mmCIF file of C-alpha atoms in Angstrom:
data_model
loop_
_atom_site.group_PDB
_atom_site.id
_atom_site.type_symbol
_atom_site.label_atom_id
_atom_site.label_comp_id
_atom_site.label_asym_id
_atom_site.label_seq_id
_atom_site.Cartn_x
_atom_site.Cartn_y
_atom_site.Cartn_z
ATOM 1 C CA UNK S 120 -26.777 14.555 48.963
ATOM 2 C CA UNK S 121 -29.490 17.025 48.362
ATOM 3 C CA UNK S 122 -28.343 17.779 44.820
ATOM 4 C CA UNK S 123 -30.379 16.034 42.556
ATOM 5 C CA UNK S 124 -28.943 15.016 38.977
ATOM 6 C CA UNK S 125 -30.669 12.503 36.362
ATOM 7 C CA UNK S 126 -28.070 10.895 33.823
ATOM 8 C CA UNK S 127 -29.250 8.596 31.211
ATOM 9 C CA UNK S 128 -27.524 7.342 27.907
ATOM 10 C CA UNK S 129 -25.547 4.355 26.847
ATOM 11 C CA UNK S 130 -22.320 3.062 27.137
ATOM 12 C CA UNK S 131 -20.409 0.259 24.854
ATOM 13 C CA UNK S 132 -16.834 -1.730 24.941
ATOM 14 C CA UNK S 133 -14.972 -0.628 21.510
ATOM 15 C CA UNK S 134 -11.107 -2.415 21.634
ATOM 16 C CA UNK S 135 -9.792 -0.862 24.455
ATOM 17 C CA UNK S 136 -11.774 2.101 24.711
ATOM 18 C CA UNK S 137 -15.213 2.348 26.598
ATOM 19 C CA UNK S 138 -17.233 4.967 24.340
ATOM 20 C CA UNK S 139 -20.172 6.627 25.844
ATOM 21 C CA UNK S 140 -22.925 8.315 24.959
ATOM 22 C CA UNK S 141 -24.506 10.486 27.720
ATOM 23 C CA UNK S 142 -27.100 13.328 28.783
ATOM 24 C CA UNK S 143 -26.958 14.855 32.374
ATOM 25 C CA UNK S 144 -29.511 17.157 33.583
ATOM 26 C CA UNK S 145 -29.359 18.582 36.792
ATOM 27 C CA UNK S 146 -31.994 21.480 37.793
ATOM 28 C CA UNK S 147 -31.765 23.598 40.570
ATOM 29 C CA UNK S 148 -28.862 21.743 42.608
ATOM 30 C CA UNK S 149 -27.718 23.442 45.775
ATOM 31 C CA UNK S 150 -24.195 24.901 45.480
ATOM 32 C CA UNK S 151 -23.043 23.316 48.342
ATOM 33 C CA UNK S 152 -24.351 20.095 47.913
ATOM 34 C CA UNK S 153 -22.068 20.623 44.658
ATOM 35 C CA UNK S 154 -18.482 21.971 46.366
ATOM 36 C CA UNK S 155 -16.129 18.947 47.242
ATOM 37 C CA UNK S 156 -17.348 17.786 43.419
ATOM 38 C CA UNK S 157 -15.850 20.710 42.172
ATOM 39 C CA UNK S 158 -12.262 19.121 41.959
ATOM 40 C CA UNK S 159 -13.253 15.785 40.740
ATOM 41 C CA UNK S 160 -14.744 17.517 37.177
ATOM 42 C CA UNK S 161 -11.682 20.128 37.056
ATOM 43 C CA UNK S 162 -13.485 23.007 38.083
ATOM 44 C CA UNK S 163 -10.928 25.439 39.527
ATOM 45 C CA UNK S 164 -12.024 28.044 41.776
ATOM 46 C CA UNK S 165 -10.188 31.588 42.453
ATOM 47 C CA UNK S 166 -7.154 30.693 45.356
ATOM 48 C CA UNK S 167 -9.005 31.080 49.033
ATOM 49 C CA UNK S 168 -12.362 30.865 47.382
ATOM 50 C CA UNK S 169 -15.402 29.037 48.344
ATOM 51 C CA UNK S 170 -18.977 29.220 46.917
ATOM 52 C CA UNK S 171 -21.701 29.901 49.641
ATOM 53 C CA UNK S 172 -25.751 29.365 49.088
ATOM 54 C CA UNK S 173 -27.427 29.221 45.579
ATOM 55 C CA UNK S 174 -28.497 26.832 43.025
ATOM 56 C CA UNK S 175 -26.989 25.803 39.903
ATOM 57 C CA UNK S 176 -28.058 23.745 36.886
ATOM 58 C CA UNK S 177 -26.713 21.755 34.009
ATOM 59 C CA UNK S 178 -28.025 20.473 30.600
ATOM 60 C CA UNK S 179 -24.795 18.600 29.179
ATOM 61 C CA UNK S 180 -24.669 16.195 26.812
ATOM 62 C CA UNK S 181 -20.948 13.557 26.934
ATOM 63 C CA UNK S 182 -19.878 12.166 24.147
ATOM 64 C CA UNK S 183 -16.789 9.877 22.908
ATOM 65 C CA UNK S 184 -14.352 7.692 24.640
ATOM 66 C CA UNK S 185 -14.163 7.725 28.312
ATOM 67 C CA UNK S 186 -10.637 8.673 28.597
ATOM 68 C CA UNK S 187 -11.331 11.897 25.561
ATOM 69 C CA UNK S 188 -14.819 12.178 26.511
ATOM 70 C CA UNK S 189 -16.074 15.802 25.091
ATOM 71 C CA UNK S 190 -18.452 17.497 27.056
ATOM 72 C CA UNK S 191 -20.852 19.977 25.973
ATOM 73 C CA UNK S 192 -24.075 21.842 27.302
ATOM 74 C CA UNK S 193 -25.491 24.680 29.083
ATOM 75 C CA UNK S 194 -24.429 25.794 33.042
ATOM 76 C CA UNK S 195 -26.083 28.062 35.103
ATOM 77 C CA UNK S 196 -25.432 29.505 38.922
ATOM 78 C CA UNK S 197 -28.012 31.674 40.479
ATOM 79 C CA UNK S 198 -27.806 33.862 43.599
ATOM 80 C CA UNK S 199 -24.524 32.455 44.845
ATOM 81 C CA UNK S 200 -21.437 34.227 46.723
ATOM 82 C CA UNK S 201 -17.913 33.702 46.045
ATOM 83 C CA UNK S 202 -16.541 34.281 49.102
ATOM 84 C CA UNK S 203 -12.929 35.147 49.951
ATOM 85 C CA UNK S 204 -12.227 36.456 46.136
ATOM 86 C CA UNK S 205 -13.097 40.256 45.642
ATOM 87 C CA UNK S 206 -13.800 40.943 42.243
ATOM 88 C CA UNK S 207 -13.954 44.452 41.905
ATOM 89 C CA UNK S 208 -10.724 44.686 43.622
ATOM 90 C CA UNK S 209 -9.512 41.762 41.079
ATOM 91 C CA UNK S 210 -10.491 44.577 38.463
ATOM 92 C CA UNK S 211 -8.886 47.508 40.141
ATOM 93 C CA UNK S 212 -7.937 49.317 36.694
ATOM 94 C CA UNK S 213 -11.565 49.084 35.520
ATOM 95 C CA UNK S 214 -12.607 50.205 39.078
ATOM 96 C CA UNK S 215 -10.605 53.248 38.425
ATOM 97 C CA UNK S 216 -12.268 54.084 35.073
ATOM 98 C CA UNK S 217 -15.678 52.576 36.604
ATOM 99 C CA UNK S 218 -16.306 53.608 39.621
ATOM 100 C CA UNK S 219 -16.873 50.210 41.406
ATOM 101 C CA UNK S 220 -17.215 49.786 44.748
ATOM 102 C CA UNK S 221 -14.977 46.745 46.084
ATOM 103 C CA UNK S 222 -15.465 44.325 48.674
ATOM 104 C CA UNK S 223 -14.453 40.711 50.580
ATOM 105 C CA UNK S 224 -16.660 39.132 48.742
ATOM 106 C CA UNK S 225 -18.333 38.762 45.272
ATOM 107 C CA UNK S 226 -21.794 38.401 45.220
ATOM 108 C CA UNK S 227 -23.314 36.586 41.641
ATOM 109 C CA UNK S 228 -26.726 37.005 40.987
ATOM 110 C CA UNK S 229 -26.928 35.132 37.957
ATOM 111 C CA UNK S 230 -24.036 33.558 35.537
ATOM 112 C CA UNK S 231 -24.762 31.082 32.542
ATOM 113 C CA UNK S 232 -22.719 30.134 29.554
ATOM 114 C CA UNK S 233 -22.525 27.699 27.168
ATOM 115 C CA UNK S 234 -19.391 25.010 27.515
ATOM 116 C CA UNK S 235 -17.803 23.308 25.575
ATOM 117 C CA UNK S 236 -14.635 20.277 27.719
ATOM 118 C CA UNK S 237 -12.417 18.327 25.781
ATOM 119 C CA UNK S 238 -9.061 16.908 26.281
ATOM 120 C CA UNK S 239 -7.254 19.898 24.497
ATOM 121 C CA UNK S 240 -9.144 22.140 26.688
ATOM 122 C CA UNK S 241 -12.399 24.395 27.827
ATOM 123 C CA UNK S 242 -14.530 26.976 26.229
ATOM 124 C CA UNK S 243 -17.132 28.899 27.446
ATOM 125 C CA UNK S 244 -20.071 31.196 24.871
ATOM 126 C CA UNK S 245 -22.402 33.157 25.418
ATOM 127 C CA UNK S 246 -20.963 33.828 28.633
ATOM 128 C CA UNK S 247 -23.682 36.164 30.987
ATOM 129 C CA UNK S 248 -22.136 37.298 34.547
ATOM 130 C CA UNK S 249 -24.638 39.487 36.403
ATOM 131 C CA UNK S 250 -22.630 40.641 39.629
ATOM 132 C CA UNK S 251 -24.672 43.394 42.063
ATOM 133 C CA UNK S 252 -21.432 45.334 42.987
ATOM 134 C CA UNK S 253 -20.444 45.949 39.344
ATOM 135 C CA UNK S 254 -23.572 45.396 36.876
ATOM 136 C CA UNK S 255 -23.442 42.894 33.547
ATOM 137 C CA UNK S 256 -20.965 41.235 32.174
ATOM 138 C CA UNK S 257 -20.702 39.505 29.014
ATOM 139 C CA UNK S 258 -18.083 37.693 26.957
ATOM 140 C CA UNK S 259 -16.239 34.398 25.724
ATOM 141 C CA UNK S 260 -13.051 32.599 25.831
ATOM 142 C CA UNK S 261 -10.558 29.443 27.055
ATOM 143 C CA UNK S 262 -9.270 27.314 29.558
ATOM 144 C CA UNK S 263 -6.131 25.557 28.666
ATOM 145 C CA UNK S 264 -5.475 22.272 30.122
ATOM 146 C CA UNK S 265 -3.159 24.011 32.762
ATOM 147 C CA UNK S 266 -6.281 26.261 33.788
ATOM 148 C CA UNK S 267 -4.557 28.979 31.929
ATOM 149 C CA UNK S 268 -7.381 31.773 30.681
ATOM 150 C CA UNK S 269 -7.920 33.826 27.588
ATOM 151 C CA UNK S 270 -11.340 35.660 27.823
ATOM 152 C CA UNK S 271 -12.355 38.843 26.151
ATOM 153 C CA UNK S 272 -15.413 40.620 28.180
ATOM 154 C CA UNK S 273 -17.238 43.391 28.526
ATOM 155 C CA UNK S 274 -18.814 44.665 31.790
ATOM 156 C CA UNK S 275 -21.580 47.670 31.738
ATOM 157 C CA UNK S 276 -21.763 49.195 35.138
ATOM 158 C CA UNK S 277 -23.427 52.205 36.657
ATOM 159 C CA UNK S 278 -20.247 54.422 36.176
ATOM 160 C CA UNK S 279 -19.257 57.184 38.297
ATOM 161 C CA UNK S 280 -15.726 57.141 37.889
ATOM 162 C CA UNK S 281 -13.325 58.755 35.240
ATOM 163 C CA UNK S 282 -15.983 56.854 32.568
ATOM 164 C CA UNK S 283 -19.018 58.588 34.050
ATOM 165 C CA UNK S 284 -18.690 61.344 31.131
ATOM 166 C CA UNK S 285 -19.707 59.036 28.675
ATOM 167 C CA UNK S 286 -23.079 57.467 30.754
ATOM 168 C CA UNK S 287 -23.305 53.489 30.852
ATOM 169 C CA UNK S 288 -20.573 52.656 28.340
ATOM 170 C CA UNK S 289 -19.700 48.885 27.755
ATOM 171 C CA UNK S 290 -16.183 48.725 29.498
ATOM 172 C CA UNK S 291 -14.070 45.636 27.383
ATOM 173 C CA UNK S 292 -11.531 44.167 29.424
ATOM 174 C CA UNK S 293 -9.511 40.923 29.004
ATOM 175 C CA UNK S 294 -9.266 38.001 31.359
ATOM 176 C CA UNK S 295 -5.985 36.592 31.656
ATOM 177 C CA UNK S 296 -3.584 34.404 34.062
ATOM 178 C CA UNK S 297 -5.125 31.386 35.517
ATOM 179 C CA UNK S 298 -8.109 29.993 37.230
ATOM 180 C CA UNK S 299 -6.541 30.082 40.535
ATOM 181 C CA UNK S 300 -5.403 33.718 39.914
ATOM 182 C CA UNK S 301 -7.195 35.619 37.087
ATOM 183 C CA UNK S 302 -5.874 38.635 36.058
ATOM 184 C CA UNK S 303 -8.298 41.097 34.503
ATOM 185 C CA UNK S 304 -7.093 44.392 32.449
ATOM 186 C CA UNK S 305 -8.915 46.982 31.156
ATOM 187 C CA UNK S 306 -8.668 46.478 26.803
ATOM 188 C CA UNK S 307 -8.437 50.191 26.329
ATOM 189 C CA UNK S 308 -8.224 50.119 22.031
ATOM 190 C CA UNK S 309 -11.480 48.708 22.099
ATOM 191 C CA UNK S 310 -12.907 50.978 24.738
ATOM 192 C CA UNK S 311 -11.337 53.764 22.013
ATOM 193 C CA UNK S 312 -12.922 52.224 19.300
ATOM 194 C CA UNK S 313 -16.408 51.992 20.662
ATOM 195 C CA UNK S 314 -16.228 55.443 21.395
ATOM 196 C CA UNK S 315 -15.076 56.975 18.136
ATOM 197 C CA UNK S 316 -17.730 54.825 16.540
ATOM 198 C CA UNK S 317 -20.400 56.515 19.405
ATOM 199 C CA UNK S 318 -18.785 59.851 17.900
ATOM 200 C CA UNK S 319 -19.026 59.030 14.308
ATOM 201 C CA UNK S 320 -22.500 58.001 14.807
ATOM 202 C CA UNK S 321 -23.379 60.838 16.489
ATOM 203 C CA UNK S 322 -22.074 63.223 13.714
ATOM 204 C CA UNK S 323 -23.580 61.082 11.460
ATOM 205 C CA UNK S 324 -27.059 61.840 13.030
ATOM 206 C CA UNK S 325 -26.330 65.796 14.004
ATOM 207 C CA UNK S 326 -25.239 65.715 10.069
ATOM 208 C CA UNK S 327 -28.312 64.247 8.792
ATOM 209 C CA UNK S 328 -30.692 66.288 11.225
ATOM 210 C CA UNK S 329 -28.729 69.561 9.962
ATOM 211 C CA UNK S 330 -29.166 68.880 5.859
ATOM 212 C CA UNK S 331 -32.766 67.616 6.976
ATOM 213 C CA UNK S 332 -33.341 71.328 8.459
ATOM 214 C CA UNK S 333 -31.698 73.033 5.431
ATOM 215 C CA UNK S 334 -33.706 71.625 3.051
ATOM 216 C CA UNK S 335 -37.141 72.461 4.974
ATOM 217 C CA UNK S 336 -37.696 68.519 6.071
ATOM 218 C CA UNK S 337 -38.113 68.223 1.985
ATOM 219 C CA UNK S 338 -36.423 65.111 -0.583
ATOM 220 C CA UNK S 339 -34.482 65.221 -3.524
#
């Protein structure tokens, strides 16, 4: 349709195997132009979900034989909504500690990451979410071959729930279940790491400030 895509490469008869050799790049395609696709390249959206409006674009290079081709590149989706799959409600825990507002639908201003497809499975890098209702998130993980996730994340938000004390603290969380129905939980020994280490480094700087004072601002 209306979504645009150039794909250029080679492709060569090796026994039984056809091994290619591919780059697509596909700027600025309309989402929906991109929906019923979704399926066909094992893209598995939340249960009852539907993407509405935006562009996305792809830089991704194929490589090997057709039947274990491994796929690699950069995605992007820009002011898109995920209709029918509530986020923040997804993330009730963090809510809690957060302070995020839910609602019907999740609206995505921006999310890119860097993939990686292969027979044994899917990674994502370098993983950047921007979502209004909730702020940034950032992170990495998997997709198993049965859709099954194992992300670790970390979402900054405007807090002005029980985390509000501590101003706009990074919030880890893990992403778990599957793609159809992601569970997300709040990873609370890193959020008590990162804090002691905001502690220690604060002592560390009320320390030096203090010997700094007692000794007139003068070196040893």
């Amino acid at each position: 349709g209306g979504a645009p895509a150039h794909l250029t490469g080679t492709y060569a008869e090796q026994g039984e195997s056809v091994m290619l050799n591919l780059t697509l790049a596909g700027p600025n395609m309309p989402v929906p132009e991109l929906e019923t696709l979704l399926p066909a390249l094992g893209v598995v959206l939340p249960a009852g979900s539907r993407l509405e409006g935006g562009t996305a674009s792809a830089m991704l290079t194929m490589d090997g034989a057709a039947d274990k081709l491994v796929t690699s590149g950069s995605l992007a989706l820009n002011n898109t909504r995920l209709t029918g799959f509530d986020l923040p409600k997804k993330m009730a825990t963090i809510e809690k500690l957060a302070g995020i507002k839910s609602g019907p639908n999740t609206e995505i201003q921006t999310l890119s990451a860097t993939v990686r497809v292969a027979p044994e499975g899917a990674s994502a890098q370098d993983m950047k979410l921007v979502v209004p209702a909730i702020g940034d998130l950032s992170g990495a993980g998997t997709v198993s071959p049965a859709n099954e996730l194992d992300f670790k994340m970390s979402a900054t938000v405007h807090t002005s729930g029980l985390m509000a004390i501590v101003g706009n603290t990074p919030i880890p969380f893990t992403v778990q279940g599957t793609c159809a129905d992601p569970v997300f939980r709040p990873d609370l020994k890193a959020v008590a790491k990162e804090k002691v280490k905001s502690v220690e480094g604060g002592l560390e700087k009320a320390g030096a400030g203090l010997i700094k004072g007692l000794l007139g601002g003068k070196k040893n």
